[in-house]
Every structure is written in C-alpha cells, then in structure tokens.
Amino acid sequence: MAKNYRSQLTGCFGDPIDENPTGVMEEAAYHACGLDYRYITMKVKAEDLKAGIAGIRAMNFRGLNLTIPHKVAVIPYLDELSEQARIIGAVNVIINENGKLIGDNTDGRGFLKSLTDIGFDPKGKTVTLLGAGGAARAVAVELALAGAKKINIINRSEKRGREVAELTAERTPALTEYLPWTTAGSAEGPAAIPKDTDVLVQCTNIGLYPDVTGLPDIDYSSVMPDMLCADVVFNRPDTPFLQRAHECGARTIQGLDMLVNQGALNFEMWTGCKAPVDVMIRKLREEFGL
Ligand code: NDP
C-alpha cells in the first residue's frame, strides 16, 4: 500500500490567542489515538479573517476552531451552517467536508454535557446567566433547547442583554427575561440572583487570565446552597466566583469541563473517532498545574 505522509490539519484562529490551551488538549488526543493530525494555534486579526479562511480552503484544513473576535464574523465565509450555529448566530468550529466548510457551535453542547455528566437535567429548570456575549448566547440557546423553563439574562450592557433575551425567546420555547446588572455603588445595590434560580452561570470575562482576581459584583447573599453554580472561564479554573459560590454552600462546575467537552465534540467531528476524554482532561489539568 502507498504510504501517506500528509497530516490532517486542524487549528484555531483568534486574537488574542496566545493563552488558549486547546491545542495541547487536541494534540494529546490525536497522539493517544495514533492519528496523524496536527492542531495549530494561530493569531489572526479581525481584518485578516477572510484571507485566513481562504488559506484554510487552499491548505485543505480538516477543521478549525474560532475564538474572539471571529465567531460571528466568520459566518459569511462559510458554505453551510448547522441548525445550532444558525440559532445561536455564532460558529466556534468548522468542519471541511471535501471542500465544503460547515460551521457549527459546540460551546453550548459542551456546557450542557458538563451538567448531564453530574446527573443534572436542565428540563423544567430556571437558569440565570451573568453576561450576554457569545458564550452566554450559546449556553442560553442550548439549555433552552434542552427544555429549561426560564432563562434570566443579567448583563451590564442593557442593549446586549435584551438582544440575547429576545433571540432566545424568538428561537426557543423557553421564557426569557433581561434583568439589569445593578452594582454595589448604585441605589439598588449589587444585582440579586432570582430566588427560583436552579442554575447560575457566570458567562462574562470576569476572572479570566491575567486578571484572575476578578469577581462579579452581585449580591452573594442571594446565592443559595441549592443553586448549581458554573463558570465558563477556564483560565484559571478555580475562579473567585466559584470560590464564593462554594462558600455560599452551592455545588460548582468549572469552565474547564465545558472546554474539554466541546473539545471532545470537535475532535469527534474532525476524526470520526471517539474522543479520549480522560487523556484530554489529564493533559489540561497538567497544563494548569492542577
Ligand atoms: P464576549 O466578548 O462575547 O462577551 C463578554 C461578556 O462579558 C459580555 O456580556 C460583557 O458585558 C461581559 N463583561 C466583560 N467584562 C465585564 C465586567 N467587568 N463586568 C460585567 N460584565 C462584563 O465574550 P465570550 O462570551 O465569547 O466569552 C466570555 C468568556 O467565556 C471568556 O472568558 C471565554 O474564555 C469563555 N469561554 C469559555 C468556553 C469554555 O469552553 N469553557 C467557551 C467559550 C468561551 P457587556 O455586554 O456589558 O460588555
């Protein structure tokens, strides 16, 4: 049989991107499965995205991840979108099927899996999100599609917060509401978490490296022991928000779980093999010195 020395190429476009550890996890998974795949972490500026995607086509990349600032901007350069990516309005992964670039979104599915992995079913539950960016959108839509009854969006910018609440209300069966993010200095004081919240998800950049001491300005006396609290920030995984939620007696889920779960879904799309999730978690934990 003729030898094949051609590697399958995958990678990630972002700016900033230097601190993104996805490549370490995906390469460990390729190695563990004996696959000749590579994952390259690439700094691509917003204005160079079109040229970057043309390069992906020219070099026959098998797959690509997109992170800040490309998740929405990439859509016009793709050939097809999955149902999920269309509803969310953002793409975090591309699969190249014989020259056709298909955009999908696995951020929300990765988060959902971190809930179901601990036996938590969002069906009929009330979810409160801090933030209304790309990650919040993906989590809101996916949990609503998984049967969450009510989604509350608390966001600093009212415009963005209302947009995500409206998008979720229009495209999913869940009830949604925007709540203003009042702060400690305001007459109302820091935002209180609605009492009927079952899951509270921190979806802002607060606590993200390098400002790892950042703590969302909310009323922590309203965080109850029966709430499940999750953070999407993974770098560092034990964020000040999760530490405070733990002190309030709540069960917590780290953003690292979501990162591994969406990475595993991407791996399976690109390779057709079952992802070695244990290897991926171990490698990332090692990377973070945990
Ligand atoms: P975006 O830039 O799209 O959104 C950022 C959000 O954070 C906005 O809602 C913004 O509010 C809010 N925000 C930022 N700073 C503050 C602040 N000081 N006070 C209050 N609100 C603030 O980012 P993404 O949604 O794409 O990413 C958010 C986080 O999610 C990042 O840390 C990213 O690493 C993480 N992430 C993790 C994943 C995982 O697998 N674990 C996957 C995807 C993302 P406003 O609208 O008012 O500006």
mmCIF file of C-alpha atoms and ligand atoms in Angstrom:
data_model
loop_
_atom_site.group_PDB
_atom_site.id
_atom_site.type_symbol
_atom_site.label_atom_id
_atom_site.label_comp_id
_atom_site.label_asym_id
_atom_site.label_seq_id
_atom_site.Cartn_x
_atom_site.Cartn_y
_atom_site.Cartn_z
ATOM 1 C CA MET A 1 0.000 0.000 0.000
ATOM 2 C CA ALA A 2 1.292 3.514 -0.830
ATOM 3 C CA LYS A 3 2.486 5.483 2.153
ATOM 4 C CA ASN A 4 0.667 8.658 3.148
ATOM 5 C CA TYR A 5 2.830 11.326 4.774
ATOM 6 C CA ARG A 6 0.156 14.054 4.602
ATOM 7 C CA SER A 7 -1.042 15.241 8.008
ATOM 8 C CA GLN A 8 -4.633 16.292 8.588
ATOM 9 C CA LEU A 9 -4.569 19.900 9.690
ATOM 10 C CA THR A 10 -6.735 21.485 12.361
ATOM 11 C CA GLY A 11 -6.285 24.586 14.476
ATOM 12 C CA CYS A 12 -7.688 27.758 15.908
ATOM 13 C CA PHE A 13 -7.956 31.412 14.808
ATOM 14 C CA GLY A 14 -8.182 34.132 17.440
ATOM 15 C CA ASP A 15 -6.786 37.431 18.669
ATOM 16 C CA PRO A 16 -5.704 37.315 21.462
ATOM 17 C CA ILE A 17 -4.879 33.613 21.272
ATOM 18 C CA ASP A 18 -1.503 33.034 22.988
ATOM 19 C CA GLU A 19 -3.052 31.792 26.259
ATOM 20 C CA ASN A 20 -5.524 29.397 24.585
ATOM 21 C CA PRO A 21 -4.666 25.817 25.676
ATOM 22 C CA THR A 22 -6.961 23.944 23.248
ATOM 23 C CA GLY A 23 -4.092 22.783 21.028
ATOM 24 C CA VAL A 24 -2.366 20.977 23.886
ATOM 25 C CA MET A 25 -5.538 19.017 24.626
ATOM 26 C CA GLU A 26 -6.341 18.169 20.972
ATOM 27 C CA GLU A 27 -2.760 17.140 20.159
ATOM 28 C CA ALA A 28 -2.679 14.859 23.210
ATOM 29 C CA ALA A 29 -5.905 13.249 21.974
ATOM 30 C CA TYR A 30 -4.549 12.779 18.414
ATOM 31 C CA HIS A 31 -1.386 11.211 19.806
ATOM 32 C CA ALA A 32 -3.326 8.884 22.139
ATOM 33 C CA CYS A 33 -5.433 7.662 19.192
ATOM 34 C CA GLY A 34 -2.421 7.267 16.863
ATOM 35 C CA LEU A 35 -3.825 9.811 14.389
ATOM 36 C CA ASP A 36 -1.602 11.845 12.059
ATOM 37 C CA TYR A 37 -3.451 15.069 12.840
ATOM 38 C CA ARG A 38 -1.955 18.423 13.870
ATOM 39 C CA TYR A 39 -3.523 21.368 15.756
ATOM 40 C CA ILE A 40 -2.012 24.814 15.160
ATOM 41 C CA THR A 41 -2.856 27.840 17.321
ATOM 42 C CA MET A 42 -2.875 30.904 15.043
ATOM 43 C CA LYS A 43 -3.104 34.620 15.716
ATOM 44 C CA VAL A 44 -5.441 36.050 13.068
ATOM 45 C CA LYS A 45 -6.532 39.686 13.339
ATOM 46 C CA ALA A 46 -10.153 40.636 12.684
ATOM 47 C CA GLU A 47 -9.299 42.301 9.349
ATOM 48 C CA ASP A 48 -7.415 39.191 8.144
ATOM 49 C CA LEU A 49 -10.212 36.672 8.746
ATOM 50 C CA LYS A 50 -11.349 36.499 5.091
ATOM 51 C CA ALA A 51 -7.782 35.784 3.905
ATOM 52 C CA GLY A 52 -7.337 33.299 6.761
ATOM 53 C CA ILE A 53 -10.403 31.296 5.731
ATOM 54 C CA ALA A 54 -9.247 31.325 2.075
ATOM 55 C CA GLY A 55 -5.967 29.871 3.407
ATOM 56 C CA ILE A 56 -7.833 27.120 5.260
ATOM 57 C CA ARG A 57 -9.530 26.148 1.985
ATOM 58 C CA ALA A 58 -6.285 26.326 -0.002
ATOM 59 C CA MET A 59 -4.365 24.198 2.513
ATOM 60 C CA ASN A 60 -7.190 21.693 2.884
ATOM 61 C CA PHE A 61 -7.535 22.031 6.644
ATOM 62 C CA ARG A 62 -9.855 19.360 8.033
ATOM 63 C CA GLY A 63 -11.174 21.586 10.791
ATOM 64 C CA LEU A 64 -10.864 24.871 12.612
ATOM 65 C CA ASN A 65 -11.911 26.470 15.883
ATOM 66 C CA LEU A 66 -12.803 30.146 16.085
ATOM 67 C CA THR A 67 -12.488 32.308 19.156
ATOM 68 C CA ILE A 68 -12.628 36.038 19.922
ATOM 69 C CA PRO A 69 -13.227 38.071 17.685
ATOM 70 C CA HIS A 70 -14.219 35.710 14.847
ATOM 71 C CA LYS A 71 -17.237 33.647 15.959
ATOM 72 C CA VAL A 72 -19.883 35.829 14.283
ATOM 73 C CA ALA A 73 -17.722 37.472 11.619
ATOM 74 C CA VAL A 74 -16.791 34.106 10.047
ATOM 75 C CA ILE A 75 -20.356 33.223 9.005
ATOM 76 C CA PRO A 76 -20.348 34.944 5.549
ATOM 77 C CA TYR A 77 -17.226 32.969 4.548
ATOM 78 C CA LEU A 78 -18.759 29.520 5.176
ATOM 79 C CA ASP A 79 -20.761 27.266 2.845
ATOM 80 C CA GLU A 80 -23.240 25.848 5.357
ATOM 81 C CA LEU A 81 -24.315 26.214 8.999
ATOM 82 C CA SER A 82 -25.618 23.605 11.419
ATOM 83 C CA GLU A 83 -29.044 24.209 12.948
ATOM 84 C CA GLN A 84 -27.380 25.059 16.295
ATOM 85 C CA ALA A 85 -24.973 27.618 14.783
ATOM 86 C CA ARG A 86 -27.851 29.227 12.881
ATOM 87 C CA ILE A 87 -29.967 29.605 16.024
ATOM 88 C CA ILE A 88 -27.068 30.851 18.173
ATOM 89 C CA GLY A 89 -25.770 33.108 15.378
ATOM 90 C CA ALA A 90 -22.135 32.185 16.049
ATOM 91 C CA VAL A 91 -19.659 29.489 14.989
ATOM 92 C CA ASN A 92 -16.880 28.032 17.161
ATOM 93 C CA VAL A 93 -15.977 25.090 14.930
ATOM 94 C CA ILE A 94 -15.669 24.418 11.197
ATOM 95 C CA ILE A 95 -15.511 21.034 9.540
ATOM 96 C CA ASN A 96 -14.211 20.767 5.989
ATOM 97 C CA GLU A 97 -16.221 18.121 4.102
ATOM 98 C CA ASN A 98 -14.467 17.708 0.741
ATOM 99 C CA GLY A 99 -14.002 21.439 0.268
ATOM 100 C CA LYS A 100 -17.328 22.472 1.808
ATOM 101 C CA LEU A 101 -16.822 24.492 5.020
ATOM 102 C CA ILE A 102 -19.599 23.760 7.526
ATOM 103 C CA GLY A 103 -19.925 25.925 10.656
ATOM 104 C CA ASP A 104 -21.231 24.509 13.933
ATOM 105 C CA ASN A 105 -21.360 25.596 17.563
ATOM 106 C CA THR A 106 -20.308 23.179 20.304
ATOM 107 C CA ASP A 107 -19.868 25.717 23.164
ATOM 108 C CA GLY A 108 -23.411 25.276 24.485
ATOM 109 C CA ARG A 109 -23.400 21.497 23.915
ATOM 110 C CA GLY A 110 -20.100 21.267 25.822
ATOM 111 C CA PHE A 111 -21.660 23.153 28.707
ATOM 112 C CA LEU A 112 -24.799 21.012 28.619
ATOM 113 C CA LYS A 113 -22.655 17.874 28.808
ATOM 114 C CA SER A 114 -20.890 19.174 31.928
ATOM 115 C CA LEU A 115 -24.366 19.353 33.536
ATOM 116 C CA THR A 116 -25.564 15.945 32.362
ATOM 117 C CA ASP A 117 -22.212 14.378 33.384
ATOM 118 C CA ILE A 118 -23.093 15.133 37.020
ATOM 119 C CA GLY A 119 -26.652 13.880 36.536
ATOM 120 C CA PHE A 120 -28.286 17.312 36.251
ATOM 121 C CA ASP A 121 -31.137 17.587 33.723
ATOM 122 C CA PRO A 122 -31.998 21.222 32.814
ATOM 123 C CA LYS A 123 -35.535 20.240 31.754
ATOM 124 C CA GLY A 124 -38.093 22.421 33.572
ATOM 125 C CA LYS A 125 -35.357 24.360 35.393
ATOM 126 C CA THR A 126 -34.726 28.104 35.776
ATOM 127 C CA VAL A 127 -31.327 29.297 34.582
ATOM 128 C CA THR A 128 -29.756 32.676 35.356
ATOM 129 C CA LEU A 129 -26.843 33.853 33.225
ATOM 130 C CA LEU A 130 -24.370 36.621 34.036
ATOM 131 C CA GLY A 131 -23.295 38.062 30.677
ATOM 132 C CA ALA A 132 -24.678 38.255 27.151
ATOM 133 C CA GLY A 133 -21.680 37.645 24.875
ATOM 134 C CA GLY A 134 -21.022 34.691 22.579
ATOM 135 C CA ALA A 135 -20.623 32.152 25.389
ATOM 136 C CA ALA A 136 -23.840 33.303 27.105
ATOM 137 C CA ARG A 137 -25.750 33.085 23.828
ATOM 138 C CA ALA A 138 -24.603 29.512 23.210
ATOM 139 C CA VAL A 139 -25.391 28.423 26.790
ATOM 140 C CA ALA A 140 -28.809 30.160 26.776
ATOM 141 C CA VAL A 141 -29.919 28.634 23.475
ATOM 142 C CA GLU A 142 -28.630 25.119 24.251
ATOM 143 C CA LEU A 143 -30.212 24.985 27.719
ATOM 144 C CA ALA A 144 -33.479 26.355 26.313
ATOM 145 C CA LEU A 145 -33.439 23.679 23.578
ATOM 146 C CA ALA A 146 -32.741 21.081 26.295
ATOM 147 C CA GLY A 147 -36.017 22.079 27.976
ATOM 148 C CA ALA A 148 -35.093 24.783 30.518
ATOM 149 C CA LYS A 149 -38.320 26.531 31.539
ATOM 150 C CA LYS A 150 -36.977 30.023 32.161
ATOM 151 C CA ILE A 151 -33.771 31.853 31.202
ATOM 152 C CA ASN A 152 -32.818 35.105 33.007
ATOM 153 C CA ILE A 153 -30.087 37.223 31.437
ATOM 154 C CA ILE A 154 -28.266 39.661 33.722
ATOM 155 C CA ASN A 155 -25.906 41.873 31.716
ATOM 156 C CA ARG A 156 -24.036 45.127 32.148
ATOM 157 C CA SER A 157 -24.994 46.499 28.728
ATOM 158 C CA GLU A 158 -28.785 46.586 28.503
ATOM 159 C CA LYS A 159 -28.735 46.533 24.702
ATOM 160 C CA ARG A 160 -26.722 43.276 24.512
ATOM 161 C CA GLY A 161 -28.675 41.720 27.373
ATOM 162 C CA ARG A 162 -32.031 42.430 25.728
ATOM 163 C CA GLU A 163 -30.748 41.157 22.363
ATOM 164 C CA VAL A 164 -29.829 37.750 23.836
ATOM 165 C CA ALA A 165 -33.100 37.539 25.786
ATOM 166 C CA GLU A 166 -35.071 38.334 22.606
ATOM 167 C CA LEU A 167 -33.068 35.932 20.459
ATOM 168 C CA THR A 168 -33.632 33.087 22.932
ATOM 169 C CA ALA A 169 -37.339 33.915 23.235
ATOM 170 C CA GLU A 170 -37.802 34.005 19.448
ATOM 171 C CA ARG A 171 -35.851 30.858 18.591
ATOM 172 C CA THR A 172 -36.581 28.519 21.521
ATOM 173 C CA PRO A 173 -39.619 27.596 23.644
ATOM 174 C CA ALA A 174 -38.150 28.967 26.946
ATOM 175 C CA LEU A 175 -39.462 32.038 28.750
ATOM 176 C CA THR A 176 -36.713 34.652 28.863
ATOM 177 C CA GLU A 177 -36.151 37.871 30.739
ATOM 178 C CA TYR A 178 -33.466 40.553 30.776
ATOM 179 C CA LEU A 179 -32.531 41.841 34.244
ATOM 180 C CA PRO A 180 -30.302 44.906 34.698
ATOM 181 C CA TRP A 181 -26.900 44.374 36.308
ATOM 182 C CA THR A 182 -27.028 46.904 39.146
ATOM 183 C CA THR A 183 -23.782 47.309 41.092
ATOM 184 C CA ALA A 184 -22.598 47.954 44.653
ATOM 185 C CA GLY A 185 -22.291 51.722 44.069
ATOM 186 C CA SER A 186 -25.857 52.106 42.723
ATOM 187 C CA ALA A 187 -29.046 52.967 44.653
ATOM 188 C CA GLU A 188 -30.331 49.414 44.065
ATOM 189 C CA GLY A 189 -27.097 47.765 45.260
ATOM 190 C CA PRO A 190 -25.478 44.719 43.606
ATOM 191 C CA ALA A 191 -27.766 42.575 41.436
ATOM 192 C CA ALA A 192 -29.624 39.855 43.349
ATOM 193 C CA ILE A 193 -29.968 36.381 41.827
ATOM 194 C CA PRO A 194 -33.667 35.493 41.344
ATOM 195 C CA LYS A 195 -34.824 33.153 44.135
ATOM 196 C CA ASP A 196 -36.177 30.471 41.812
ATOM 197 C CA THR A 197 -32.776 30.023 40.057
ATOM 198 C CA ASP A 198 -31.684 26.379 39.772
ATOM 199 C CA VAL A 199 -28.513 27.043 37.751
ATOM 200 C CA LEU A 200 -26.396 30.215 37.856
ATOM 201 C CA VAL A 201 -23.839 30.505 35.048
ATOM 202 C CA GLN A 202 -21.039 33.088 35.042
ATOM 203 C CA CYS A 203 -20.572 33.831 31.311
ATOM 204 C CA THR A 204 -18.581 37.089 31.411
ATOM 205 C CA ASN A 205 -14.810 37.551 31.071
ATOM 206 C CA ILE A 206 -14.500 38.337 34.788
ATOM 207 C CA GLY A 207 -11.802 36.152 36.389
ATOM 208 C CA LEU A 208 -10.161 35.442 33.034
ATOM 209 C CA TYR A 209 -6.339 35.390 32.961
ATOM 210 C CA PRO A 210 -4.449 37.732 33.515
ATOM 211 C CA ASP A 211 -6.956 39.398 35.918
ATOM 212 C CA VAL A 212 -7.576 36.185 37.862
ATOM 213 C CA THR A 213 -8.791 38.031 40.976
ATOM 214 C CA GLY A 214 -11.882 39.478 39.214
ATOM 215 C CA LEU A 215 -15.167 38.738 40.994
ATOM 216 C CA PRO A 216 -18.629 39.531 39.531
ATOM 217 C CA ASP A 217 -20.314 42.305 41.515
ATOM 218 C CA ILE A 218 -23.522 40.530 42.579
ATOM 219 C CA ASP A 219 -25.315 40.093 45.896
ATOM 220 C CA TYR A 220 -23.752 36.840 47.168
ATOM 221 C CA SER A 221 -26.325 36.600 49.982
ATOM 222 C CA SER A 222 -28.815 35.734 47.195
ATOM 223 C CA VAL A 223 -26.706 32.723 46.066
ATOM 224 C CA MET A 224 -28.374 29.763 47.759
ATOM 225 C CA PRO A 225 -26.961 26.322 48.668
ATOM 226 C CA ASP A 226 -29.484 24.607 46.377
ATOM 227 C CA MET A 227 -28.231 26.501 43.293
ATOM 228 C CA LEU A 228 -25.803 24.838 40.914
ATOM 229 C CA CYS A 229 -23.142 27.446 40.040
ATOM 230 C CA ALA A 230 -20.968 27.195 36.939
ATOM 231 C CA ASP A 231 -18.292 29.393 35.406
ATOM 232 C CA VAL A 232 -17.339 29.375 31.720
ATOM 233 C CA VAL A 233 -13.954 30.970 32.480
ATOM 234 C CA PHE A 234 -11.351 28.202 32.423
ATOM 235 C CA ASN A 235 -8.080 30.032 32.736
ATOM 236 C CA ARG A 236 -7.667 29.727 35.882
ATOM 237 C CA PRO A 237 -10.330 27.120 36.574
ATOM 238 C CA ASP A 238 -10.985 27.789 40.282
ATOM 239 C CA THR A 239 -12.272 31.317 39.711
ATOM 240 C CA PRO A 240 -13.091 33.767 42.542
ATOM 241 C CA PHE A 241 -16.771 33.401 41.501
ATOM 242 C CA LEU A 242 -16.691 29.630 42.041
ATOM 243 C CA GLN A 243 -14.853 30.081 45.334
ATOM 244 C CA ARG A 244 -17.553 32.484 46.576
ATOM 245 C CA ALA A 245 -20.338 30.199 45.324
ATOM 246 C CA HIS A 246 -18.698 27.315 47.192
ATOM 247 C CA GLU A 247 -18.604 29.446 50.380
ATOM 248 C CA CYS A 248 -22.360 30.039 49.875
ATOM 249 C CA GLY A 249 -22.795 26.259 50.015
ATOM 250 C CA ALA A 250 -23.571 25.839 46.290
ATOM 251 C CA ARG A 251 -22.386 22.968 44.101
ATOM 252 C CA THR A 252 -19.933 24.211 41.448
ATOM 253 C CA ILE A 253 -18.811 23.312 37.926
ATOM 254 C CA GLN A 254 -15.601 24.623 36.370
ATOM 255 C CA GLY A 255 -15.236 26.100 32.868
ATOM 256 C CA LEU A 256 -12.530 23.505 32.266
ATOM 257 C CA ASP A 257 -15.233 20.810 31.984
ATOM 258 C CA MET A 258 -17.039 22.799 29.274
ATOM 259 C CA LEU A 259 -13.748 23.356 27.436
ATOM 260 C CA VAL A 260 -12.914 19.643 27.447
ATOM 261 C CA ASN A 261 -16.437 18.631 26.433
ATOM 262 C CA GLN A 262 -16.594 20.994 23.463
ATOM 263 C CA GLY A 263 -13.039 19.970 22.523
ATOM 264 C CA ALA A 264 -14.122 16.322 22.588
ATOM 265 C CA LEU A 265 -17.104 17.050 20.324
ATOM 266 C CA ASN A 266 -14.834 18.904 17.877
ATOM 267 C CA PHE A 267 -12.335 16.014 17.914
ATOM 268 C CA GLU A 268 -15.097 13.534 17.056
ATOM 269 C CA MET A 269 -16.394 15.680 14.172
ATOM 270 C CA TRP A 270 -12.944 16.038 12.623
ATOM 271 C CA THR A 271 -11.633 12.485 13.113
ATOM 272 C CA GLY A 272 -14.737 10.272 13.296
ATOM 273 C CA CYS A 273 -13.110 8.593 16.348
ATOM 274 C CA LYS A 274 -14.341 8.546 19.934
ATOM 275 C CA ALA A 275 -12.538 11.243 21.921
ATOM 276 C CA PRO A 276 -10.197 10.054 24.701
ATOM 277 C CA VAL A 277 -11.771 12.447 27.218
ATOM 278 C CA ASP A 278 -9.637 11.201 30.151
ATOM 279 C CA VAL A 279 -6.434 11.976 28.247
ATOM 280 C CA MET A 280 -7.741 15.448 27.336
ATOM 281 C CA ILE A 281 -8.711 16.317 30.923
ATOM 282 C CA ARG A 282 -5.427 14.990 32.307
ATOM 283 C CA LYS A 283 -3.379 16.998 29.818
ATOM 284 C CA LEU A 284 -5.241 20.234 30.546
ATOM 285 C CA ARG A 285 -5.032 19.790 34.307
ATOM 286 C CA GLU A 286 -1.301 19.186 33.931
ATOM 287 C CA GLU A 287 -1.074 22.351 31.846
ATOM 288 C CA PHE A 288 -2.751 24.370 34.615
ATOM 289 C CA GLY A 289 -0.538 22.758 37.263
ATOM 290 C CA LEU A 290 -3.538 21.104 38.963
HETATM 291 P P1 NDP B 1 -17.791 38.289 24.676
HETATM 292 O O1 NDP B 1 -16.765 39.368 24.494
HETATM 293 O O2 NDP B 1 -18.680 37.932 23.548
HETATM 294 O O3 NDP B 1 -18.768 38.715 25.918
HETATM 295 C C1 NDP B 1 -18.243 39.156 27.127
HETATM 296 C C2 NDP B 1 -19.358 39.332 28.152
HETATM 297 O O4 NDP B 1 -18.745 39.656 29.404
HETATM 298 C C3 NDP B 1 -20.323 40.471 27.846
HETATM 299 O O5 NDP B 1 -21.606 40.115 28.279
HETATM 300 C C4 NDP B 1 -19.766 41.621 28.699
HETATM 301 O O6 NDP B 1 -20.761 42.539 29.087
HETATM 302 C C5 NDP B 1 -19.320 40.854 29.913
HETATM 303 N N1 NDP B 1 -18.308 41.546 30.702
HETATM 304 C C6 NDP B 1 -16.979 41.676 30.424
HETATM 305 N N2 NDP B 1 -16.366 42.353 31.413
HETATM 306 C C7 NDP B 1 -17.315 42.648 32.320
HETATM 307 C C8 NDP B 1 -17.317 43.328 33.575
HETATM 308 N N3 NDP B 1 -16.177 43.857 34.068
HETATM 309 N N4 NDP B 1 -18.470 43.445 34.251
HETATM 310 C C9 NDP B 1 -19.611 42.916 33.761
HETATM 311 N N5 NDP B 1 -19.697 42.280 32.591
HETATM 312 C C10 NDP B 1 -18.568 42.137 31.877
HETATM 313 O O7 NDP B 1 -17.004 37.035 25.223
HETATM 314 P P2 NDP B 1 -17.454 35.480 25.143
HETATM 315 O O8 NDP B 1 -18.872 35.376 25.562
HETATM 316 O O9 NDP B 1 -17.047 34.901 23.851
HETATM 317 O O10 NDP B 1 -16.503 34.851 26.256
HETATM 318 C C11 NDP B 1 -16.764 35.047 27.637
HETATM 319 C C12 NDP B 1 -15.902 34.094 28.428
HETATM 320 O O11 NDP B 1 -16.280 32.762 28.137
HETATM 321 C C13 NDP B 1 -14.396 34.177 28.128
HETATM 322 O O12 NDP B 1 -13.717 34.161 29.352
HETATM 323 C C14 NDP B 1 -14.113 32.916 27.357
HETATM 324 O O13 NDP B 1 -12.793 32.438 27.587
HETATM 325 C C15 NDP B 1 -15.126 31.969 27.998
HETATM 326 N N6 NDP B 1 -15.466 30.805 27.154
HETATM 327 C C16 NDP B 1 -15.268 29.557 27.687
HETATM 328 C C17 NDP B 1 -15.548 28.447 26.955
HETATM 329 C C18 NDP B 1 -15.290 27.102 27.550
HETATM 330 O O14 NDP B 1 -15.304 26.121 26.808
HETATM 331 N N7 NDP B 1 -15.108 26.986 28.847
HETATM 332 C C19 NDP B 1 -16.083 28.528 25.591
HETATM 333 C C20 NDP B 1 -16.310 29.873 25.147
HETATM 334 C C21 NDP B 1 -15.983 30.969 25.900
HETATM 335 P P3 NDP B 1 -21.216 43.792 28.146
HETATM 336 O O15 NDP B 1 -22.181 43.218 27.154
HETATM 337 O O16 NDP B 1 -21.843 44.721 29.103
HETATM 338 O O17 NDP B 1 -19.950 44.328 27.525
#
